[in-house]
Coordinates of C-alpha atoms and ligand atoms in Angstrom, one line a residue:
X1 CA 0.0 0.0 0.0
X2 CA 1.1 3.5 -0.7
X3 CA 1.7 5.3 2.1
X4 CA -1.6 7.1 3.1
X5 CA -3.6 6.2 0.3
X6 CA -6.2 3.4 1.0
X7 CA -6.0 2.2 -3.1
X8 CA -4.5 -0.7 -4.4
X9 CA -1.6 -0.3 -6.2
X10 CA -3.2 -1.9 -9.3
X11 CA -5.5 1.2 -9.6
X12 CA -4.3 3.5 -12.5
X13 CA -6.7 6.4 -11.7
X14 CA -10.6 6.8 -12.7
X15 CA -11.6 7.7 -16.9
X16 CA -14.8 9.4 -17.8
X17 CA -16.8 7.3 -19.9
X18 CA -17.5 10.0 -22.7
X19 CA -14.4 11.1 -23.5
X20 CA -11.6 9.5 -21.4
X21 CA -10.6 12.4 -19.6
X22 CA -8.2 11.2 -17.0
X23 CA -8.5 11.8 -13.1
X24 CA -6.7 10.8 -9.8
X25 CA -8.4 8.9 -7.4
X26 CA -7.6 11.3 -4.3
X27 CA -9.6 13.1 -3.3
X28 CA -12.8 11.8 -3.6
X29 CA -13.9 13.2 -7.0
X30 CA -17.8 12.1 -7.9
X31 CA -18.2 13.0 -12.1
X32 CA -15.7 14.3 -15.2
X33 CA -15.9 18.2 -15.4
X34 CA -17.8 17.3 -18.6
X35 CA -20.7 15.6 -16.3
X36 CA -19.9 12.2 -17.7
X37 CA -19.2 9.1 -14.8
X38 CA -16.1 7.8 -14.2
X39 CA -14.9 4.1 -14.1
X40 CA -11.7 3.0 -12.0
X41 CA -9.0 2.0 -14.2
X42 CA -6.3 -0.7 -13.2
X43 CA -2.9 -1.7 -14.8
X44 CA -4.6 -4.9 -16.0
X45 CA -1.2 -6.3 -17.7
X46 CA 0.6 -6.2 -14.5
X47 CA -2.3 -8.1 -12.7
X48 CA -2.8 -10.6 -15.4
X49 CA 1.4 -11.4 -14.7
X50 CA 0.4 -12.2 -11.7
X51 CA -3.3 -13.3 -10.7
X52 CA -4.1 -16.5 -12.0
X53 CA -7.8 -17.2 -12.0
X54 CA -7.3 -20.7 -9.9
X55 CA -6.2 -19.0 -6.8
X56 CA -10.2 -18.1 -6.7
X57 CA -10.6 -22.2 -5.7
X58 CA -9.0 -21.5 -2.0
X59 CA -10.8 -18.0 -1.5
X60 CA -14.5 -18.0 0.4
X61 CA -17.6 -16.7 -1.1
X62 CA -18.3 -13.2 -2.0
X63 CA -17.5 -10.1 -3.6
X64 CA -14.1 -9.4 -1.6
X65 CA -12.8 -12.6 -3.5
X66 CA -12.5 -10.3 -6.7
X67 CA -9.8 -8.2 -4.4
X68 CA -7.8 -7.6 -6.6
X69 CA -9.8 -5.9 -9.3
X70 CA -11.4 -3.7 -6.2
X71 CA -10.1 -0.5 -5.4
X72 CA -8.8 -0.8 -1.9
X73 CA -5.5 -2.2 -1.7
X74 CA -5.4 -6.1 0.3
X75 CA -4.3 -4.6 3.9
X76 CA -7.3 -2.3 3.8
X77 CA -10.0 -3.8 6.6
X78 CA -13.7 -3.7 4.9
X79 CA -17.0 -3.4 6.0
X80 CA -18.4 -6.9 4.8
X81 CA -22.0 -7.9 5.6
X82 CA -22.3 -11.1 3.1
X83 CA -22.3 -9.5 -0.4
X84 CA -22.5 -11.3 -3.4
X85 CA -21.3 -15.2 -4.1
X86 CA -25.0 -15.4 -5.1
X87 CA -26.4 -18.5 -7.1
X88 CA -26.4 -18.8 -10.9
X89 CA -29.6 -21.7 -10.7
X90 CA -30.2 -23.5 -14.0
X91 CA -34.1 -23.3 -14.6
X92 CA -35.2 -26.1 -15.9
X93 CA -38.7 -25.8 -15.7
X94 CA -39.2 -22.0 -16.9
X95 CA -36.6 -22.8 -19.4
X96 CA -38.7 -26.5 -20.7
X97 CA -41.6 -23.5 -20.8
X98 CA -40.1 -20.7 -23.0
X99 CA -38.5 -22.9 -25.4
X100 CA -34.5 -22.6 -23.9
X101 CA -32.6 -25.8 -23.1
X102 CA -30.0 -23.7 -21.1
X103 CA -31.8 -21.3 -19.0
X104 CA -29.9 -19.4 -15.7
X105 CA -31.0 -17.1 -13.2
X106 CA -28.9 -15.0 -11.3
X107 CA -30.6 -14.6 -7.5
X108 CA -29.4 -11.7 -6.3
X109 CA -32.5 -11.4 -3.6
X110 CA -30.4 -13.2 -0.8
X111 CA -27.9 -10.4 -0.3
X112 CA -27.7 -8.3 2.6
X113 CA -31.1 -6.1 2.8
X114 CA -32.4 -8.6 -0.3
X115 CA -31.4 -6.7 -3.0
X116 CA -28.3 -6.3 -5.6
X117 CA -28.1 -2.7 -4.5
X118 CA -25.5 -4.2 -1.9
X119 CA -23.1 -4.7 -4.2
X120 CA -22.4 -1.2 -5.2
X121 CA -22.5 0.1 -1.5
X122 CA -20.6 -2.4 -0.4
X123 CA -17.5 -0.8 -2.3
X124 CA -18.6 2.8 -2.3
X125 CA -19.2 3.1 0.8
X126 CA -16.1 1.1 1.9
X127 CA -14.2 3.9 -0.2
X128 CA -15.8 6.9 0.8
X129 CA -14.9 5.7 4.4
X130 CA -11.2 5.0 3.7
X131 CA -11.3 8.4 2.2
X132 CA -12.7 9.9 5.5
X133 CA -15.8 10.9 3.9
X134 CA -18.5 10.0 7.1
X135 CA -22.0 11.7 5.9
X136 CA -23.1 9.7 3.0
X137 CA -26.5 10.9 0.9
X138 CA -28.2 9.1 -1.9
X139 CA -31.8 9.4 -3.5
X140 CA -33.2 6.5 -4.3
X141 CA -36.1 4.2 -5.2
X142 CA -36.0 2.2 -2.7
X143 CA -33.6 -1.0 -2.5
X144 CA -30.0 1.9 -3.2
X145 CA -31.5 3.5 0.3
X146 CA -31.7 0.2 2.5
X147 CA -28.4 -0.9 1.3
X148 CA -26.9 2.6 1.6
X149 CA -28.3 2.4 5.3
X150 CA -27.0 -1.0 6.2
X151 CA -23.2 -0.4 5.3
X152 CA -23.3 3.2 6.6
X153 CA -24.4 1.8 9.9
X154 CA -21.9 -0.7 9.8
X155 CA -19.1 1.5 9.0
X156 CA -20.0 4.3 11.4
X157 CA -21.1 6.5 8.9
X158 CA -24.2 8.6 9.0
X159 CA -26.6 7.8 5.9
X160 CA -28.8 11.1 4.6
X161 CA -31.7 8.2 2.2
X162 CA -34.3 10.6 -0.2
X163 CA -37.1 8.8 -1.9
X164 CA -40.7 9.3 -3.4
X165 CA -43.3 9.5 -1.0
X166 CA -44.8 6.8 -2.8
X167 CA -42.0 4.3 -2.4
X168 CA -42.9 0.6 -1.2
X169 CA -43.4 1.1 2.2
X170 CA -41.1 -1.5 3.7
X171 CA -38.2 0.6 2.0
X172 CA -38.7 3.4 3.9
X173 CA -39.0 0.7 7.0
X174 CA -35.8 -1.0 6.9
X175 CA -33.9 2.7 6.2
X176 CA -35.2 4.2 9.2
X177 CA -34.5 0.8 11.2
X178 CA -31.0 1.0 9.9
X179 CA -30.5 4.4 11.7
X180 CA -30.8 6.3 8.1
X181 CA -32.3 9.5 8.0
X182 CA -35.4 9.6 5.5
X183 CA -36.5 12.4 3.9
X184 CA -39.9 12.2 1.3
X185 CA -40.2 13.7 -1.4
X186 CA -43.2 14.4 -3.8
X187 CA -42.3 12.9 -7.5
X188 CA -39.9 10.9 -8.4
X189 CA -36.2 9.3 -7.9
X190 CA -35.0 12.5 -10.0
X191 CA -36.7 14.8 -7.6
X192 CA -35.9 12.9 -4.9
X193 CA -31.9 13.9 -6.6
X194 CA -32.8 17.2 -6.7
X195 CA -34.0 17.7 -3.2
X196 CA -30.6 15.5 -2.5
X197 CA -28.7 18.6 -4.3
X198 CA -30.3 21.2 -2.4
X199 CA -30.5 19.8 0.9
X200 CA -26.7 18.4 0.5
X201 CA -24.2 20.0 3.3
X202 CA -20.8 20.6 2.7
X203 CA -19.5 17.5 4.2
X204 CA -22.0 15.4 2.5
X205 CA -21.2 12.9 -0.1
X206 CA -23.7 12.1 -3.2
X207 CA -23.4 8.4 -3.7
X208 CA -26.1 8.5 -6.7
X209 CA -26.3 6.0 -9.5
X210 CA -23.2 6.5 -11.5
X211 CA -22.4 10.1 -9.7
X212 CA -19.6 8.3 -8.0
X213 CA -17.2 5.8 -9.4
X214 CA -17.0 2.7 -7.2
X215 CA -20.7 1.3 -7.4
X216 CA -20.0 0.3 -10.7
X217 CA -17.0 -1.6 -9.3
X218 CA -19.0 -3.2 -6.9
X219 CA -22.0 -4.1 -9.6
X220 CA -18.7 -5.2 -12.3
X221 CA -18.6 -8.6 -9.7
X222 CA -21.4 -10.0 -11.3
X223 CA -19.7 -10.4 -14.1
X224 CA -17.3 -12.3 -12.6
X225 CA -19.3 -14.6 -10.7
X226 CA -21.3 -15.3 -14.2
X227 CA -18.1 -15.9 -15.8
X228 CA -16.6 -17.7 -12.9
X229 CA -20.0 -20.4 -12.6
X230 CA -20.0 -20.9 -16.3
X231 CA -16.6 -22.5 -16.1
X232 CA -15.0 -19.1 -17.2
X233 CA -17.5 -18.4 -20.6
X234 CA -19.8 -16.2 -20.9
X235 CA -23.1 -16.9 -21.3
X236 CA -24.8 -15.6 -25.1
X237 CA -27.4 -13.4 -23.6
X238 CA -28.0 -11.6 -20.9
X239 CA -31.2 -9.7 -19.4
X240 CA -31.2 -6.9 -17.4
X241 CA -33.9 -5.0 -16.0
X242 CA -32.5 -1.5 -16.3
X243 CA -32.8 1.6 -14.1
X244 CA -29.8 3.2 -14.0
X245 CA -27.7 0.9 -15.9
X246 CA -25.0 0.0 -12.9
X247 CA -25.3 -3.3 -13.4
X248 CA -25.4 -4.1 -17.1
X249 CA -22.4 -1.8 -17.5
X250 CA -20.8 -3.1 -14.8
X251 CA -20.9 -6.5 -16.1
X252 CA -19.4 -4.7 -19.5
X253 CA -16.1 -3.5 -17.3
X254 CA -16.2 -7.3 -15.9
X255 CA -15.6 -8.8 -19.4
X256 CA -13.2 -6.2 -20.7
X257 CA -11.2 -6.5 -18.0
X258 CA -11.6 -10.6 -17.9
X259 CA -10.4 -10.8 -21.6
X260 CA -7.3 -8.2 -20.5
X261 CA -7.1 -10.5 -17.8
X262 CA -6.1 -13.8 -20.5
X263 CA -9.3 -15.6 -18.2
X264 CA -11.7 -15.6 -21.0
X265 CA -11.4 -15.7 -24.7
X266 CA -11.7 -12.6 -26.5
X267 CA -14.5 -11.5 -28.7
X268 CA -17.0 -13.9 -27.3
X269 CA -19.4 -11.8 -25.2
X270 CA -23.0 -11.6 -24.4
X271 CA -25.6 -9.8 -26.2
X272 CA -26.7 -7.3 -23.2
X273 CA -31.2 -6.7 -23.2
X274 CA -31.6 -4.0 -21.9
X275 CA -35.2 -4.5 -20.0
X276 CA -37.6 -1.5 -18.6
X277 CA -41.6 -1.1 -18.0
X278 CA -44.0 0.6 -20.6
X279 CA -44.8 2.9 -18.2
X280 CA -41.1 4.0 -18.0
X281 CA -38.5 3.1 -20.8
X282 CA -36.3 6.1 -22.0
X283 CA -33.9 4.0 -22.9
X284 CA -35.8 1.5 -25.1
X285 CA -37.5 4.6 -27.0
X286 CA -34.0 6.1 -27.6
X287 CA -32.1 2.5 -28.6
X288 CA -35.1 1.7 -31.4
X289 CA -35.2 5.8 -32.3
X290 CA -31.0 5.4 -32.9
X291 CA -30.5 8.3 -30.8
X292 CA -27.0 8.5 -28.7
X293 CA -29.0 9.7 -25.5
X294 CA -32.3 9.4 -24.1
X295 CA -34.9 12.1 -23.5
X296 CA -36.4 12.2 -20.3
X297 CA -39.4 10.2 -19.1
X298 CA -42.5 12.2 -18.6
X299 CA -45.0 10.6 -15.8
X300 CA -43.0 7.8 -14.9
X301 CA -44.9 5.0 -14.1
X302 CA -44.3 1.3 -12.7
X303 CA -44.5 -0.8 -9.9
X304 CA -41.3 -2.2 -10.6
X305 CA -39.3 0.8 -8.4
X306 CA -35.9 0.0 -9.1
X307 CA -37.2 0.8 -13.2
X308 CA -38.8 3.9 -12.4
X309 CA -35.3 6.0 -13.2
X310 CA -36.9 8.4 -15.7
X311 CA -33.7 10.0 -16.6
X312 CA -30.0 8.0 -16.4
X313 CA -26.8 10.3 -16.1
X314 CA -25.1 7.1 -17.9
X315 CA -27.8 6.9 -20.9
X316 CA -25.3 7.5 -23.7
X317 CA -22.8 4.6 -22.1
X318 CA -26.0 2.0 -21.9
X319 CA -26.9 2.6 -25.2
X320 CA -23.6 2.1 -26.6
X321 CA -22.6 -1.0 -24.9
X322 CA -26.1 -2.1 -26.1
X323 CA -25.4 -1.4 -29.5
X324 CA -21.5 -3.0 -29.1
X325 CA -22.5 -5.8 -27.9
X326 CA -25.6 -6.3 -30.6
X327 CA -27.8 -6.4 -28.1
X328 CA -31.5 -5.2 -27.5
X329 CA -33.7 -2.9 -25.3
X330 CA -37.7 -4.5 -24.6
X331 CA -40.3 -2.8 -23.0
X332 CA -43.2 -4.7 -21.3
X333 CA -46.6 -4.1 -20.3
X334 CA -47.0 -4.0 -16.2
X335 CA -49.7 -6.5 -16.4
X336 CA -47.3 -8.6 -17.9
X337 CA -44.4 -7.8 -16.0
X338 CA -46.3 -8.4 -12.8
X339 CA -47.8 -11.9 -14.1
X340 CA -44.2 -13.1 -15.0
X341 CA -43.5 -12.2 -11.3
X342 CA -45.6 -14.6 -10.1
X343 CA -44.7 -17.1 -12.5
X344 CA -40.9 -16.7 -11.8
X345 CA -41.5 -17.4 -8.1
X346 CA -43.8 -20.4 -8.9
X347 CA -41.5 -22.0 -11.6
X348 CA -38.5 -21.5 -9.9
X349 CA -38.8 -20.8 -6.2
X350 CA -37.5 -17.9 -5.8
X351 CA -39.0 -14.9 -4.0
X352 CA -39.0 -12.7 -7.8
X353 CA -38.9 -9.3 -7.5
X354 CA -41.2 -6.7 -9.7
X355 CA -37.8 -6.0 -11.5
X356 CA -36.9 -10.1 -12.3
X357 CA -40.5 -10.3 -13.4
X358 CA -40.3 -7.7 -16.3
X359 CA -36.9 -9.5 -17.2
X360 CA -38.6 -12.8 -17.9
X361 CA -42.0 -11.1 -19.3
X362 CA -38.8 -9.6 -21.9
X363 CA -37.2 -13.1 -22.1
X364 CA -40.5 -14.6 -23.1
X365 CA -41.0 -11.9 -25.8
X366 CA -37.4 -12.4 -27.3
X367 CA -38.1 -16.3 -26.9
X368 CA -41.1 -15.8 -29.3
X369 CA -39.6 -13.8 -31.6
X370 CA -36.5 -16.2 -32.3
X371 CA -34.3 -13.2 -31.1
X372 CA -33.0 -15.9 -28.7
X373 CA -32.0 -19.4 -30.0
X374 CA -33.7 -22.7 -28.2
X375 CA -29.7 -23.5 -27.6
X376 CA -28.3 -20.1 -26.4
X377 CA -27.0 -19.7 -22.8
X378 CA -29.3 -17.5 -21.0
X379 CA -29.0 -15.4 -17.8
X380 CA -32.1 -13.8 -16.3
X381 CA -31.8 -11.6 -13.6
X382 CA -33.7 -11.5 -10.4
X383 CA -32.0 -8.4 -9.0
X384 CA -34.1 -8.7 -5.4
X385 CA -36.3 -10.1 -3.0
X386 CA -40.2 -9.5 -4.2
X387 CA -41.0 -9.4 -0.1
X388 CA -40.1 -5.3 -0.5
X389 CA -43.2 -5.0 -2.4
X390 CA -45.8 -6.4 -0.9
X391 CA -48.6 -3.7 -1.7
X392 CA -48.0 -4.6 -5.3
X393 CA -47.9 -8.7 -4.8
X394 CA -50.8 -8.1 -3.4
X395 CA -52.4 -6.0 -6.3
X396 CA -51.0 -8.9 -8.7
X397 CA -52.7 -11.7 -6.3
X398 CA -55.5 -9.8 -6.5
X399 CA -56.0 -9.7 -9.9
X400 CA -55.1 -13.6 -10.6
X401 CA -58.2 -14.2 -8.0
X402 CA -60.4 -12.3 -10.5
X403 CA -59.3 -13.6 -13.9
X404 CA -59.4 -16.9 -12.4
X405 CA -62.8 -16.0 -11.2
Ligands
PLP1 C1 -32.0 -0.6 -8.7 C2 -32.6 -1.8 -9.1 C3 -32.6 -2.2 -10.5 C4 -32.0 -1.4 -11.6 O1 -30.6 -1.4 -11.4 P1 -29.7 -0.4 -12.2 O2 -28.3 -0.8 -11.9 O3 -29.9 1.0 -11.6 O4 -30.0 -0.4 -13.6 C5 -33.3 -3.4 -10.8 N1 -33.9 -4.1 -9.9 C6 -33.9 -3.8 -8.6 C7 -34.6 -4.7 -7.6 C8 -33.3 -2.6 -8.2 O5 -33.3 -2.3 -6.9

């Protein structure tokens, strides 16, 4: 380790994603001057001297595992609370019922406060700390806040959590029993940001989607793990349901810097889907329209919170590793998206998320179509526990009880 700096030695310095404007890590810097995120860039050729992907065989479970393609140098004590080292389950019998001999889905719901939001605060917040940053803020739609909460409280920071009024109620819950400070706010995740902005001391630190580098470095780890259960291939397709992008671009980083890495064979990566809700899709109206950028969502609408991100700061870099990676975006219906939640949980046992279901009601659409081949490797993400929404389980329940009659 450096003396006083809390980075591993492998970490280059942080690039902006539009341009590749080059930054140090210290201090703490959150966007480019040109607005754009930044990703954390490491001397990959010196690592890939060195790290040899067997040494993964005598580590334990989790994100830490992936040390060395973190930002904090080895000697650096973390704040760990379980993250990651989730299951990549072969579904057999959703898979026997959309047509796909090899179907997976990635179960993120049993990570600490049921959600793959603890990925990303895992490391950010692990940073900001090492960094001496102790008042942490982020707005959120629910799941960013109780994770945001749970390492703050573990790490002896204090955690500022802004959501819609209308978020699922046992997200506000589980921030304020986490010691976070709540604060609602009429509208949505982007005025939820706004209020963020204004209400933002000078010691605070904004730990928005993509406003901060080392989310995305949390997020990358599931591309590893992908890579990693797959006997170190990557699977042909991949769907996301997309809010702010962290993890689909993560996952991007993962395979760039796996290939850089000599642990996977160039060239062969998945086609990423992008997948959001009808009711709130800028970037499925902006991939099909060809445009570089998306236009803002007006009345942003979906049970699915974690979609309901009417504007993403990283639009431009979703679309283009869409389009690099010959990929797709999907909309779906919420009836639909909430009916494949149910039918997720029932085919598979797992506890599906609104989120995971508008992923398969997408999967089911591209299965139709023949945009995915009966033989392709398939990942599906269920990106959290569906016990956070229970007022819209219920809704869905609801309904089946009627059409069934
Ligand atoms: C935040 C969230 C998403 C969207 O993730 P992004 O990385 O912001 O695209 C999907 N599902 C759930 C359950 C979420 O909490």
């Amino acid at each position: 380790m450096r003396r006083g700096s809390p980075f591993s030695r492998a970490v280059l310095g942080l690039a902006c994603a539009r341009a590749g404007h080059e930054h140090a890590v210290r201090p703490w810097r959150g966007l480019c001057d040109c607005g754009s995120p930044l990703a954390v860039r490491y001397d990959l050729p010196r690592l890939a001297r060195r790290w040899r992907r067997g040494s993964l065989a005598r580590r334990r479970g989790g994100l830490w595992r992936f040390r060395e393609v973190l930002p904090l140098a080895a000697g650096v004590p973390v704040t760990d609370l379980g993250e990651g080292g989730t299951p990549l389950l072969p579904a057999m019998r959703l898979g026997r019922e959309l047509g796909l001999a090899r179907l997976w889905i990635k179960d993120e719901s049993g990570n600490p406060t049921a959600s793959f939001k603890a990925r990303g605060m895992a490391v950010a917040v692990n940073v900001a700390v090492a960094l001496g940053r102790t008042v942490l803020a982020v707005p959120s739609a629910g799941n960013a806040g109780s994770a945001l909460a749970a390492y703050a409280a573990a790490a002896g920071a204090a955690a500022h959590v802004f959501m819609p009024r209308d978020t699922p109620r046992a997200f506000l819950a589980d921030c304020r029993l986490l010691g976070a400070r709540v604060t609602l706010v009429d509208g949505l995740i982007t005025d939820a940001a706004r209020a963020l902005r204004e209400g933002a001391a000078g010691d605070w630190t904004d730990l928005s989607t993509l406003r901060e580098p080392y989310r995305l470095e949390g997020k990358k780890t599931l591309g590893y793990e992908i890579a990693e259960a797959l006997g170190w291939r990557l699977p042909d397709v991949i769907v996301y349901p997309t809010g702010g992008g962290t993890g689909l671009l993560g996952m991007w980083k993962a395979f760039e810097e796996l290939e850089a890495l000599g642990w996977i064979e160039p060239g062969r990566r998945p086609r990423m889907v992008c997948v959001q809700a009808a009711g709130c899709a800028p970037l499925v109206r902006a991939f099909h329209a060809g445009e570089p950028s998306a236009a803002p969502w007006q009345d942003a609408q979906t049970a699915a919170s974690g979609l309901r991100v009417p504007a993403a700061v990283a639009d431009f870099w979703i679309l283009r590793v869409l389009r690099d990676s010959r990929g797709t975006a999907v909309a779906v219906p919420e009836a639909s998206l909430l009916a494949d939640t149910l039918r997720l949980s029932r085919r598979e046992g797992v506890v599906a998320c609104p989120e995971g279901g508008a992923a398969l009601a997408a999967l089911r659409q591209l299965a139709a179509d023949g945009w995915v081949a009966p033989d392709e490797d398939v990942v599906l993400f269920n990106t959290g526990s569906g016990l956070k929404y229970l007022e819209a389980l219920e809704e869905a329940l609801a309904a089946e009880r009627v059409a069934v009659g």
